[in-house]
Short mmCIF file of C-alpha atoms in Angstrom, two decimals:
data_model
loop_
_atom_site.label_atom_id
_atom_site.label_comp_id
_atom_site.label_asym_id
_atom_site.label_seq_id
_atom_site.Cartn_x
_atom_site.Cartn_y
_atom_site.Cartn_z
CA MET A 246 -23.34 8.31 3.81
CA THR A 247 -22.90 5.18 1.60
CA ARG A 248 -19.29 6.08 1.24
CA MET A 249 -18.86 6.21 5.01
CA PHE A 250 -20.27 2.78 5.39
CA ASP A 251 -18.10 1.54 2.52
CA GLN A 252 -15.00 2.84 4.30
CA VAL A 253 -16.02 1.38 7.66
CA GLY A 254 -16.63 -1.98 5.85
CA GLY A 255 -13.28 -1.74 4.07
CA ALA A 256 -11.40 -0.94 7.31
CA ALA A 257 -13.11 -3.86 9.02
CA ASP A 258 -12.10 -6.08 6.17
CA MET A 259 -8.51 -4.90 6.53
CA VAL A 260 -8.58 -5.77 10.26
CA ARG A 261 -9.97 -9.24 9.43
CA SER A 262 -7.22 -9.70 6.86
CA SER A 263 -4.60 -8.49 9.37
CA VAL A 264 -5.69 -11.15 11.89
CA PHE A 265 -5.55 -13.75 9.06
CA TRP A 266 -1.98 -12.87 8.06
CA PHE A 267 -0.86 -12.48 11.66
CA THR A 268 -1.85 -16.06 12.26
CA HIS A 269 -0.92 -17.45 8.82
CA SER A 270 2.52 -15.98 8.10
CA ARG A 271 5.90 -15.29 9.47
CA PHE A 272 5.72 -11.96 11.28
CA GLU A 273 7.97 -9.26 9.72
CA PHE A 274 9.95 -8.50 12.85
CA HIS A 275 12.55 -6.42 11.15
CA GLN A 276 9.84 -4.19 9.55
CA ALA A 277 7.99 -3.96 12.83
CA ALA A 278 11.03 -2.86 14.73
CA GLN A 279 11.86 -0.30 12.11
CA GLN A 280 8.35 1.05 12.22
CA SER A 281 8.33 1.26 15.98
CA VAL A 282 11.51 3.28 15.99
CA THR A 283 10.26 5.57 13.23
CA ILE A 284 6.92 6.23 14.86
CA GLY A 285 8.42 6.67 18.29
CA VAL A 286 11.28 8.91 17.33
CA GLU A 287 9.12 10.97 15.03
CA SER A 288 6.58 11.73 17.78
CA LEU A 289 8.70 11.90 20.97
CA GLY A 290 9.83 15.54 20.64
CA VAL A 291 6.44 16.98 19.89
CA THR A 292 4.80 14.84 22.57
CA ALA A 293 7.30 16.02 25.22
CA LEU A 294 6.81 19.72 24.24
CA THR A 295 2.99 19.66 24.14
CA SER A 296 2.70 17.74 27.41
CA LEU A 297 5.24 19.95 29.25
CA PHE A 298 3.18 23.07 28.39
CA THR A 299 -0.13 21.35 29.07
CA GLY A 300 1.08 20.37 32.60
CA MET A 301 2.24 23.94 33.07
CA VAL A 302 -0.98 25.59 32.01
CA LEU A 303 -3.01 23.12 34.05
CA ALA A 304 -1.04 24.03 37.16
CA LEU A 305 -1.38 27.76 36.44
CA GLN A 306 -5.12 27.58 35.93
CA ALA A 307 -5.74 25.24 38.87
CA GLY A 308 -3.44 27.28 41.17
CA ASN A 309 -5.09 30.60 40.26
CA THR A 310 -8.71 29.40 40.44
CA ILE A 311 -8.22 27.52 43.73
CA GLY A 312 -6.19 30.40 45.07
CA ASN A 313 -9.06 32.79 44.38
CA ILE A 314 -11.59 30.52 46.17
CA PHE A 315 -9.61 29.15 49.10
CA GLY A 316 -6.96 31.81 49.43
CA GLU A 317 -4.10 29.46 48.67
CA PRO A 318 -3.25 27.07 45.81
CA ILE A 319 -3.95 23.64 47.29
CA PHE A 320 -4.18 20.24 45.58
CA VAL A 321 -2.44 21.53 42.41
CA GLY A 322 -0.38 18.31 42.08
CA THR A 323 -3.48 16.18 42.34
CA ILE A 324 -5.45 18.12 39.74
CA VAL A 325 -2.58 18.22 37.29
CA THR A 326 -1.73 14.56 37.59
CA PHE A 327 -5.31 13.32 37.54
CA SER A 328 -6.13 15.27 34.43
CA LEU A 329 -2.96 14.15 32.73
CA ILE A 330 -2.87 10.49 33.52
CA ARG A 331 -6.57 9.77 32.99
CA GLU A 332 -7.32 12.15 30.17
CA LEU A 333 -4.80 14.48 28.58
CA GLY A 334 -1.87 12.22 28.48
CA PRO A 335 -3.49 9.52 26.27
CA VAL A 336 -5.58 12.01 24.28
CA LEU A 337 -2.74 14.47 23.52
CA THR A 338 -0.31 11.75 22.70
CA ALA A 339 -2.76 10.11 20.33
CA VAL A 340 -3.48 13.45 18.62
CA VAL A 341 0.23 14.18 18.24
CA VAL A 342 1.12 10.65 17.05
CA SER A 343 -1.77 10.77 14.48
CA GLY A 344 -0.66 14.16 13.16
CA ARG A 345 2.99 13.20 12.94
CA ALA A 346 3.41 9.51 12.43
CA GLY A 347 -0.13 8.65 11.31
CA ALA A 348 -0.09 11.21 8.48
CA ALA A 349 3.35 9.94 7.39
CA VAL A 350 2.02 6.39 7.31
CA THR A 351 -0.99 7.32 5.19
CA ALA A 352 1.08 9.44 2.80
CA GLN A 353 3.67 6.64 2.35
CA ILE A 354 1.21 3.82 1.80
CA GLY A 355 -0.96 6.11 -0.33
CA THR A 356 1.94 6.97 -2.57
CA MET A 357 2.73 3.25 -2.96
CA ALA A 358 -0.92 2.65 -3.87
CA VAL A 359 -1.04 5.22 -6.64
CA THR A 360 2.34 4.25 -8.16
CA GLU A 361 1.25 0.58 -8.32
CA GLN A 362 3.83 -0.50 -5.66
CA ILE A 363 0.98 -2.16 -3.67
CA ASP A 364 0.02 -4.15 -6.75
CA ALA A 365 3.73 -4.96 -7.21
CA LEU A 366 3.78 -6.45 -3.64
CA TYR A 367 0.97 -8.88 -4.67
CA THR A 368 2.79 -9.91 -7.77
CA LEU A 369 6.02 -10.55 -5.86
CA GLY A 370 4.49 -13.02 -3.49
CA THR A 371 3.61 -10.93 -0.47
CA ASN A 372 0.42 -9.38 0.81
CA PRO A 373 0.42 -5.68 1.51
CA ILE A 374 -1.50 -6.19 4.68
CA ARG A 375 1.16 -8.55 5.93
CA TYR A 376 4.13 -6.50 4.62
CA LEU A 377 2.86 -2.91 5.27
CA VAL A 378 -0.08 -2.85 7.66
CA LEU A 379 0.85 -5.40 10.29
CA PRO A 380 4.31 -3.95 11.09
CA ARG A 381 2.79 -0.47 11.37
CA MET A 382 -0.06 -1.68 13.56
CA PHE A 383 2.54 -3.30 15.79
CA GLY A 384 4.57 -0.04 15.82
CA PHE A 385 1.59 2.10 16.92
CA LEU A 386 0.50 -0.42 19.60
CA LEU A 387 3.95 -0.59 21.07
CA THR A 388 4.96 3.02 20.96
CA MET A 389 1.72 4.83 21.82
CA PRO A 390 1.49 3.53 25.46
CA VAL A 391 5.23 4.24 25.94
CA LEU A 392 4.83 7.77 24.54
CA THR A 393 1.77 8.28 26.72
CA LEU A 394 3.97 7.40 29.76
CA PHE A 395 6.56 10.00 28.63
CA SER A 396 3.83 12.55 28.05
CA ASN A 397 2.52 11.99 31.63
CA LEU A 398 5.98 12.38 32.99
CA PHE A 399 6.70 15.65 31.09
CA GLY A 400 3.29 17.03 32.04
CA VAL A 401 3.83 16.36 35.77
CA VAL A 402 7.26 17.96 35.54
CA GLY A 403 5.69 21.00 33.81
CA GLY A 404 3.10 21.28 36.55
CA TYR A 405 5.83 20.99 39.17
CA LEU A 406 7.81 23.84 37.65
CA VAL A 407 4.83 26.21 37.58
CA ALA A 408 3.69 25.13 41.07
CA ALA A 409 7.12 25.54 42.60
CA TYR A 410 8.31 28.66 40.87
CA ALA A 411 5.15 30.64 39.97
CA LEU A 412 2.64 29.59 42.61
CA GLY A 413 5.02 29.08 45.50
CA VAL A 414 3.78 25.57 46.32
CA PRO A 415 6.62 23.60 48.00
CA GLY A 416 7.90 20.69 45.92
CA GLU A 417 7.21 18.14 48.65
CA VAL A 418 3.56 19.22 48.92
CA TYR A 419 3.13 18.92 45.14
CA MET A 420 4.53 15.36 45.26
CA THR A 421 2.49 14.37 48.35
CA ASP A 422 -0.64 15.65 46.65
CA ILE A 423 0.06 13.19 43.85
CA THR A 424 1.07 10.15 45.79
CA THR A 425 -1.78 10.41 48.32
CA PHE A 426 -4.69 10.50 45.90
CA MET A 427 -3.46 8.40 42.98
CA ASP A 428 -3.80 4.64 42.71
CA VAL A 429 -3.01 1.92 40.18
CA ASN A 430 -6.47 2.14 38.49
CA ASP A 431 -5.72 5.68 37.36
CA PHE A 432 -2.74 4.42 35.44
CA LEU A 433 -4.68 1.54 34.07
CA HIS A 434 -7.44 3.91 32.90
CA GLY A 435 -5.00 5.91 30.82
CA PHE A 436 -3.06 2.89 29.69
CA ILE A 437 -6.15 1.06 28.34
CA LYS A 438 -7.18 4.27 26.52
CA SER A 439 -3.76 4.76 24.88
CA PHE A 440 -3.90 1.13 23.65
CA ILE A 441 -7.30 1.59 22.02
CA PHE A 442 -6.34 4.91 20.48
CA ALA A 443 -3.21 3.26 19.09
CA PHE A 444 -5.23 0.49 17.40
CA MET A 445 -7.70 3.06 16.00
CA VAL A 446 -5.02 5.37 14.65
CA ALA A 447 -3.17 2.45 13.03
CA VAL A 448 -6.35 1.07 11.37
CA VAL A 449 -7.60 4.48 10.06
CA CYS A 450 -4.19 5.66 8.77
CA CYS A 451 -3.26 2.36 7.13
CA TYR A 452 -6.71 1.93 5.56
CA LYS A 453 -6.77 5.50 4.25
CA GLY A 454 -3.37 4.81 2.71
CA ILE A 455 -4.26 1.48 1.06
CA SER A 456 -7.49 2.77 -0.36
CA THR A 457 -5.85 5.87 -1.89
CA ARG A 458 -6.77 6.47 -5.56
CA GLY A 459 -6.02 9.28 -8.02
CA GLY A 460 -2.42 10.41 -8.02
CA ALA A 461 -0.82 13.15 -5.90
CA GLU A 462 -4.13 14.78 -5.24
CA GLY A 463 -5.51 11.55 -3.87
CA VAL A 464 -2.55 11.14 -1.54
CA GLY A 465 -3.18 14.64 -0.16
CA LYS A 466 -6.88 13.94 0.31
CA SER A 467 -6.21 10.63 2.09
CA THR A 468 -3.67 12.11 4.43
CA THR A 469 -5.82 15.01 5.56
CA GLY A 470 -8.75 12.61 5.72
CA ALA A 471 -6.77 10.27 7.97
CA VAL A 472 -5.78 12.98 10.38
CA VAL A 473 -9.13 14.61 10.62
CA THR A 474 -10.90 11.17 11.10
CA THR A 475 -8.49 10.04 13.82
CA ILE A 476 -8.59 13.28 15.76
CA VAL A 477 -12.45 13.31 15.77
CA LEU A 478 -12.55 9.59 16.66
CA ILE A 479 -10.00 10.10 19.49
CA LEU A 480 -12.17 12.69 21.19
CA VAL A 481 -15.43 10.84 20.64
CA LEU A 482 -13.97 7.48 21.70
CA ASP A 483 -12.44 9.17 24.74
CA TYR A 484 -15.82 10.06 26.10
CA PHE A 485 -17.30 6.61 25.75
CA LEU A 486 -14.13 4.86 27.00
CA THR A 487 -14.20 7.07 30.11
CA ALA A 488 -17.85 6.21 30.65
CA ILE A 489 -17.26 2.47 30.18
CA LEU A 490 -14.05 2.28 32.22
CA THR A 491 -15.57 4.25 35.07
CA ALA A 492 -18.61 1.97 35.05
CA PHE A 493 -16.16 -0.96 35.57
CA GLY A 494 -14.55 0.92 38.47
CA ILE A 495 -11.32 1.67 36.62
CA MET B 166 -2.01 -22.29 -22.03
CA ILE B 167 -4.31 -19.60 -20.65
CA LYS B 168 -7.93 -19.50 -21.86
CA ILE B 169 -10.06 -16.48 -21.18
CA VAL B 170 -13.77 -17.26 -21.58
CA ASP B 171 -16.45 -14.56 -21.87
CA LEU B 172 -14.75 -12.36 -19.33
CA LYS B 173 -16.69 -9.34 -18.14
CA LYS B 174 -15.70 -6.59 -15.85
CA SER B 175 -17.64 -3.48 -14.73
CA PHE B 176 -16.63 -0.57 -12.52
CA GLY B 177 -19.89 0.62 -11.13
CA PRO B 178 -22.23 1.20 -14.11
CA LYS B 179 -19.35 1.34 -16.58
CA GLU B 180 -18.73 -1.94 -18.39
CA VAL B 181 -15.07 -2.07 -19.28
CA LEU B 182 -14.75 -5.66 -20.54
CA ARG B 183 -17.86 -6.96 -22.41
CA GLY B 184 -17.10 -10.65 -22.86
CA VAL B 185 -13.51 -11.25 -23.85
CA ASN B 186 -12.65 -14.58 -25.38
CA LEU B 187 -8.92 -15.21 -25.93
CA THR B 188 -6.43 -18.04 -25.87
CA ILE B 189 -2.86 -17.34 -24.96
CA GLU B 190 -0.45 -19.89 -26.38
CA GLU B 191 2.30 -21.26 -24.30
CA GLY B 192 5.81 -20.07 -25.15
CA LYS B 193 4.52 -17.43 -27.53
CA THR B 194 4.19 -13.70 -27.38
CA THR B 195 0.66 -12.42 -27.60
CA CYS B 196 0.15 -8.65 -28.00
CA ILE B 197 -3.04 -7.06 -26.95
CA LEU B 198 -3.70 -3.87 -28.91
CA GLY B 199 -6.16 -1.20 -28.18
CA GLY B 200 -6.63 2.47 -27.63
CA SER B 201 -6.46 4.19 -24.30
CA GLY B 202 -9.40 3.14 -22.12
CA SER B 203 -10.14 0.08 -24.17
CA GLY B 204 -9.66 -2.16 -21.14
CA LYS B 205 -6.27 -3.63 -21.90
CA SER B 206 -4.82 -3.01 -18.41
CA THR B 207 -7.96 -4.25 -16.79
CA LEU B 208 -7.76 -7.44 -18.82
CA ILE B 209 -4.21 -8.42 -17.68
CA LYS B 210 -4.93 -7.32 -14.11
CA CYS B 211 -7.77 -9.82 -14.13
CA LEU B 212 -5.28 -12.48 -15.26
CA ILE B 213 -3.43 -12.26 -11.99
CA ARG B 214 -6.44 -11.23 -9.92
CA LEU B 215 -5.26 -7.68 -9.16
CA GLU B 216 -8.82 -6.99 -10.38
CA ASP B 217 -11.68 -9.39 -9.87
CA ALA B 218 -13.73 -10.08 -12.98
CA THR B 219 -17.49 -9.52 -12.74
CA SER B 220 -18.19 -12.77 -14.62
CA GLY B 221 -16.56 -15.31 -16.93
CA ALA B 222 -13.61 -17.61 -16.53
CA ILE B 223 -9.82 -17.60 -16.78
CA ILE B 224 -8.52 -21.12 -17.14
CA VAL B 225 -4.81 -21.60 -16.19
CA ASP B 226 -3.51 -25.19 -16.39
CA GLY B 227 -7.04 -26.50 -16.37
CA LYS B 228 -8.17 -24.51 -13.29
CA ASP B 229 -10.51 -21.54 -13.28
CA ILE B 230 -8.56 -18.98 -11.27
CA THR B 231 -11.50 -16.52 -10.97
CA LYS B 232 -13.08 -18.95 -8.52
CA ILE B 233 -10.24 -19.06 -6.00
CA ARG B 234 -11.15 -17.40 -2.72
CA SER B 235 -8.24 -18.40 -0.47
CA GLU B 236 -5.55 -15.74 -0.26
CA ILE B 237 -2.84 -18.36 0.06
CA LYS B 238 -3.96 -20.31 -3.00
CA LEU B 239 -4.14 -17.07 -4.86
CA ALA B 240 -0.51 -16.28 -3.94
CA ALA B 241 0.44 -19.75 -5.25
CA ILE B 242 -1.19 -18.96 -8.61
CA ARG B 243 0.45 -15.58 -8.82
CA ARG B 244 3.97 -17.07 -8.41
CA HIS B 245 3.78 -18.36 -12.01
CA PHE B 246 3.22 -14.83 -13.32
CA GLY B 247 5.55 -11.87 -13.58
CA TYR B 248 4.11 -8.42 -14.06
CA LEU B 249 5.99 -5.50 -15.58
CA PHE B 250 4.21 -2.35 -14.45
CA GLN B 251 3.85 0.59 -16.78
CA GLU B 252 5.87 2.99 -14.62
CA GLY B 253 8.04 0.18 -13.17
CA ALA B 254 6.48 0.35 -9.68
CA LEU B 255 9.90 0.01 -8.07
CA PHE B 256 9.81 0.21 -4.26
CA ASP B 257 11.35 3.66 -3.64
CA SER B 258 12.35 2.90 -0.07
CA MET B 259 14.77 0.23 -1.32
CA SER B 260 17.90 0.19 -3.48
CA VAL B 261 17.87 -1.24 -6.98
CA GLY B 262 19.51 -4.49 -5.68
CA GLU B 263 16.94 -4.91 -2.93
CA ASN B 264 14.20 -4.35 -5.43
CA VAL B 265 15.57 -7.04 -7.74
CA ALA B 266 15.91 -9.46 -4.77
CA PHE B 267 12.51 -8.77 -3.30
CA GLY B 268 10.62 -11.60 -4.93
CA LEU B 269 13.38 -14.14 -4.03
CA LYS B 270 12.58 -13.74 -0.36
CA TYR B 271 8.89 -14.37 -0.67
CA LEU B 272 8.64 -16.65 -3.67
CA THR B 273 11.73 -18.85 -3.46
CA ASP B 274 13.89 -20.66 -1.00
CA THR B 275 17.08 -19.14 -2.37
CA PRO B 276 19.68 -18.81 0.37
CA LEU B 277 20.68 -15.21 1.24
CA SER B 278 24.26 -15.75 0.11
CA GLU B 279 23.22 -16.28 -3.47
CA TYR B 280 21.21 -12.99 -3.71
CA PRO B 281 24.20 -10.78 -4.94
CA LYS B 282 24.95 -13.28 -7.67
CA ILE B 283 21.34 -13.41 -8.92
CA ILE B 284 20.95 -9.63 -8.73
CA LYS B 285 24.06 -9.10 -10.92
CA GLU B 286 22.98 -11.87 -13.32
CA LYS B 287 19.43 -10.56 -13.79
CA LEU B 288 20.55 -6.97 -14.14
CA ALA B 289 23.07 -8.10 -16.75
CA LEU B 290 20.25 -9.93 -18.59
CA VAL B 291 18.51 -6.61 -19.04
CA GLY B 292 21.75 -4.85 -19.99
CA LEU B 293 22.52 -3.01 -16.73
CA LYS B 294 25.72 -3.05 -14.67
CA ASP B 295 26.87 -1.53 -11.39
CA VAL B 296 23.46 -0.04 -10.49
CA GLU B 297 22.67 -2.24 -7.44
CA ASN B 298 23.32 0.47 -4.92
CA LEU B 299 21.44 3.31 -6.62
CA ASN B 300 17.99 4.45 -5.53
CA PRO B 301 15.15 4.09 -8.00
CA SER B 302 14.82 7.87 -8.03
CA GLU B 303 18.26 8.17 -9.58
CA LEU B 304 17.25 6.12 -12.62
CA SER B 305 15.87 7.21 -16.00
CA GLY B 306 12.56 5.97 -17.26
CA GLY B 307 14.11 3.28 -19.44
CA MET B 308 16.38 2.10 -16.71
CA LYS B 309 13.48 1.87 -14.29
CA LYS B 310 11.62 -0.35 -16.66
CA ARG B 311 14.66 -2.55 -17.12
CA VAL B 312 15.28 -2.86 -13.35
CA SER B 313 11.60 -3.71 -12.99
CA LEU B 314 11.97 -6.38 -15.61
CA ALA B 315 15.04 -7.74 -13.80
CA ARG B 316 12.93 -7.93 -10.59
CA VAL B 317 10.34 -9.94 -12.57
CA LEU B 318 12.98 -12.23 -14.02
CA ALA B 319 14.66 -12.94 -10.66
CA VAL B 320 11.83 -15.30 -9.65
CA ASN B 321 11.75 -17.12 -13.06
CA PRO B 322 8.04 -16.77 -13.90
CA LYS B 323 6.48 -18.90 -16.55
CA VAL B 324 4.29 -16.07 -17.91
CA ILE B 325 5.25 -12.42 -18.07
CA LEU B 326 2.62 -9.74 -18.43
CA TYR B 327 3.93 -6.42 -19.81
CA ASP B 328 1.86 -3.36 -19.25
CA GLU B 329 2.74 -0.97 -22.09
CA PRO B 330 6.51 -1.70 -21.88
CA THR B 331 7.53 0.87 -24.49
CA THR B 332 5.25 3.75 -23.51
CA GLY B 333 7.06 6.95 -22.64
CA LEU B 334 10.42 5.77 -23.94
CA ASP B 335 12.39 7.17 -26.82
CA PRO B 336 12.36 5.07 -30.07
CA ILE B 337 15.79 3.53 -29.50
CA MET B 338 15.02 2.56 -25.94
CA SER B 339 11.67 1.16 -27.10
CA ASP B 340 13.43 -1.03 -29.63
CA ILE B 341 15.86 -2.20 -26.94
CA ILE B 342 12.98 -3.24 -24.76
CA SER B 343 11.33 -5.03 -27.71
CA ASP B 344 14.57 -6.90 -28.37
CA LEU B 345 14.68 -7.89 -24.71
CA ILE B 346 11.18 -9.32 -24.86
CA ILE B 347 12.16 -11.36 -27.97
CA ASP B 348 15.35 -12.46 -26.31
CA LEU B 349 13.57 -13.63 -23.18
CA LYS B 350 11.19 -15.73 -25.15
CA SER B 351 13.99 -17.50 -27.15
CA LYS B 352 16.36 -17.84 -24.16
CA LEU B 353 13.93 -18.73 -21.40
CA GLY B 354 10.94 -19.91 -23.27
CA VAL B 355 8.55 -17.69 -21.30
CA THR B 356 4.99 -16.98 -22.42
CA SER B 357 4.49 -13.23 -22.84
CA VAL B 358 1.36 -11.18 -22.90
CA VAL B 359 2.15 -7.59 -23.94
CA ILE B 360 -0.36 -4.84 -23.92
CA THR B 361 0.62 -1.95 -26.12
CA HIS B 362 -0.44 0.60 -28.61
CA ASP B 363 2.98 0.83 -30.12
CA MET B 364 2.48 -0.75 -33.57
CA HIS B 365 6.04 -0.88 -34.48
CA SER B 366 6.95 -2.86 -31.37
CA ALA B 367 3.87 -5.09 -31.62
CA PHE B 368 4.67 -6.16 -35.21
CA LYS B 369 8.26 -6.86 -34.16
CA ILE B 370 7.65 -9.01 -31.06
CA ALA B 371 4.25 -10.63 -31.53
CA ASP B 372 3.49 -14.21 -32.56
CA TYR B 373 -0.18 -13.34 -32.21
CA ILE B 374 -2.07 -10.05 -31.92
CA ALA B 375 -5.46 -9.51 -30.39
CA PHE B 376 -7.27 -6.20 -31.03
CA LEU B 377 -9.34 -5.04 -28.12
CA TYR B 378 -12.07 -2.52 -28.92
CA GLU B 379 -14.75 -1.34 -26.52
CA GLY B 380 -14.23 -4.28 -24.17
CA GLU B 381 -14.29 -7.03 -26.84
CA ILE B 382 -11.70 -8.77 -29.03
CA LEU B 383 -12.43 -7.54 -32.53
CA LEU B 384 -9.64 -9.45 -34.35
CA TYR B 385 -7.14 -12.18 -33.35
CA GLY B 386 -4.40 -13.38 -35.66
CA THR B 387 -0.78 -13.32 -36.70
CA PRO B 388 1.01 -9.98 -37.44
CA GLU B 389 0.79 -10.94 -41.13
CA GLU B 390 -2.97 -11.24 -40.91
CA PHE B 391 -3.13 -7.92 -39.18
CA ARG B 392 -1.19 -6.22 -41.93
CA LYS B 393 -3.51 -7.55 -44.56
CA THR B 394 -6.82 -7.16 -42.82
CA ASP B 395 -9.78 -5.35 -44.34
CA ASN B 396 -11.39 -4.69 -41.00
CA PRO B 397 -11.83 -0.88 -41.04
CA TYR B 398 -11.34 -0.53 -37.20
CA VAL B 399 -8.16 -2.55 -37.14
CA LYS B 400 -6.94 -0.86 -40.30
CA GLN B 401 -7.41 2.59 -38.82
CA PHE B 402 -5.57 1.65 -35.64
CA VAL B 403 -2.67 -0.04 -37.44
CA GLU B 404 -2.28 2.98 -39.79
CA GLY B 405 -2.74 5.36 -36.84
CA SER B 406 -5.18 7.53 -38.72
CA SER B 407 -7.61 9.98 -37.09
CA HIS B 408 -10.12 9.29 -39.92
CA GLY B 409 -12.18 6.06 -39.71
CA PRO B 410 -14.80 4.27 -37.75
CA ILE B 411 -13.01 4.70 -34.39
CA GLN B 412 -13.91 8.09 -32.97
CA MET B 413 -11.78 8.96 -29.97
CA LYS B 414 -13.65 10.37 -27.12
CA LEU B 415 -12.00 13.66 -26.21
CA LYS B 416 -13.60 13.66 -22.88
CA LYS B 417 -13.61 10.89 -20.29
CA ASP B 418 -17.12 9.75 -19.42
#
């Protein structure tokens, strides 16, 4: 329990330090751009694949259930798109990014910590928060919402394929079901979530990396720790964010 | 001159430094001797605030650096120090050349066009040629240490801290590194603090030796004084004997 509080305190201190260096030093644009590309490219393929199949299975389940009740599969497009844009898009993307890019970030920073490369940064005139953490935070914050957008797109396409070819819903009906019931707030709902997930994944993965101790075994522990923590936090946060955003009418 | 006054450092309940008093003379090489786990590394990490001391003072140019809280002031103090890490701590995502030039970007105003010249010059100073484009993983242990030393030298520090510079190297490479440390003192006039348990190297390079035992300085003096000492602890260590007052713990506590 004390350890958990220590870690939360440590992570909070890292965020404070990040704000300090963001406002007190030249931003490492080159590093940030490089990190954004790495994080985005690493995660895009898996994100696309998982969302495509999620959209497909949503359409299949919704189509069959509604078909059994009402005799024909109606509102498949609405159900698929609602679920994706408000919930599954941001959540699945965050989980995939955390497992793919987040783990890589923790492992890389963790290895630097146990081989004294982080100490070397201090002795060579730069702060590891400024040099390692800030560019990665920027990378996650920039790429996660973009990846979520892609994920939504692939999911909707997956749903379309199943609706059109397996359930016999005409394409135009699927699209009208989407456009009639969706509004800007639904996008905003998912977008805000993906932003907050991005920040959380960045903080947890960077902090776990920086606080790594104890050689190769330590790096392994931090990396699994980072992935497990972020996935649990994504799902828990998701509930509270939904509650709060809905209360604000978003 | 660096003055360490009654420096204490604990990790949880374990007291690693129990009141170290030591003066490091400018332009001289001071070796800190001690067995594994005697607190040598912790001591020099406190000198550049990679570790924060629990109590005591470290006076550098009249200022107590243990009291500095601002991260920016701390960075300004660190720029006078170079630190040679035990395993080199080269950045493995960068080439040898980029490693050597790293400090230039953050600690100096050197224009980018001069980097290649400085990289070549500093690598030559440590006896390396045509390695700029290699990756650190392609280097041997001795080469890594020398590249790491070139990286330290690139920013012209006034004080260089060496963390076991000869550990893990063959006797010839150890001697080459020792020669380098002597060379740097005579050519550049840097102050060196070397922590080591390599007696041969210590006697060769040191102007002064401090013997650290169980978190305190047991003896401080010239190499000559160390050779002649009657102190049974120091004598045992210098002779490298398993019999004597120092009983090595076989298990870490």
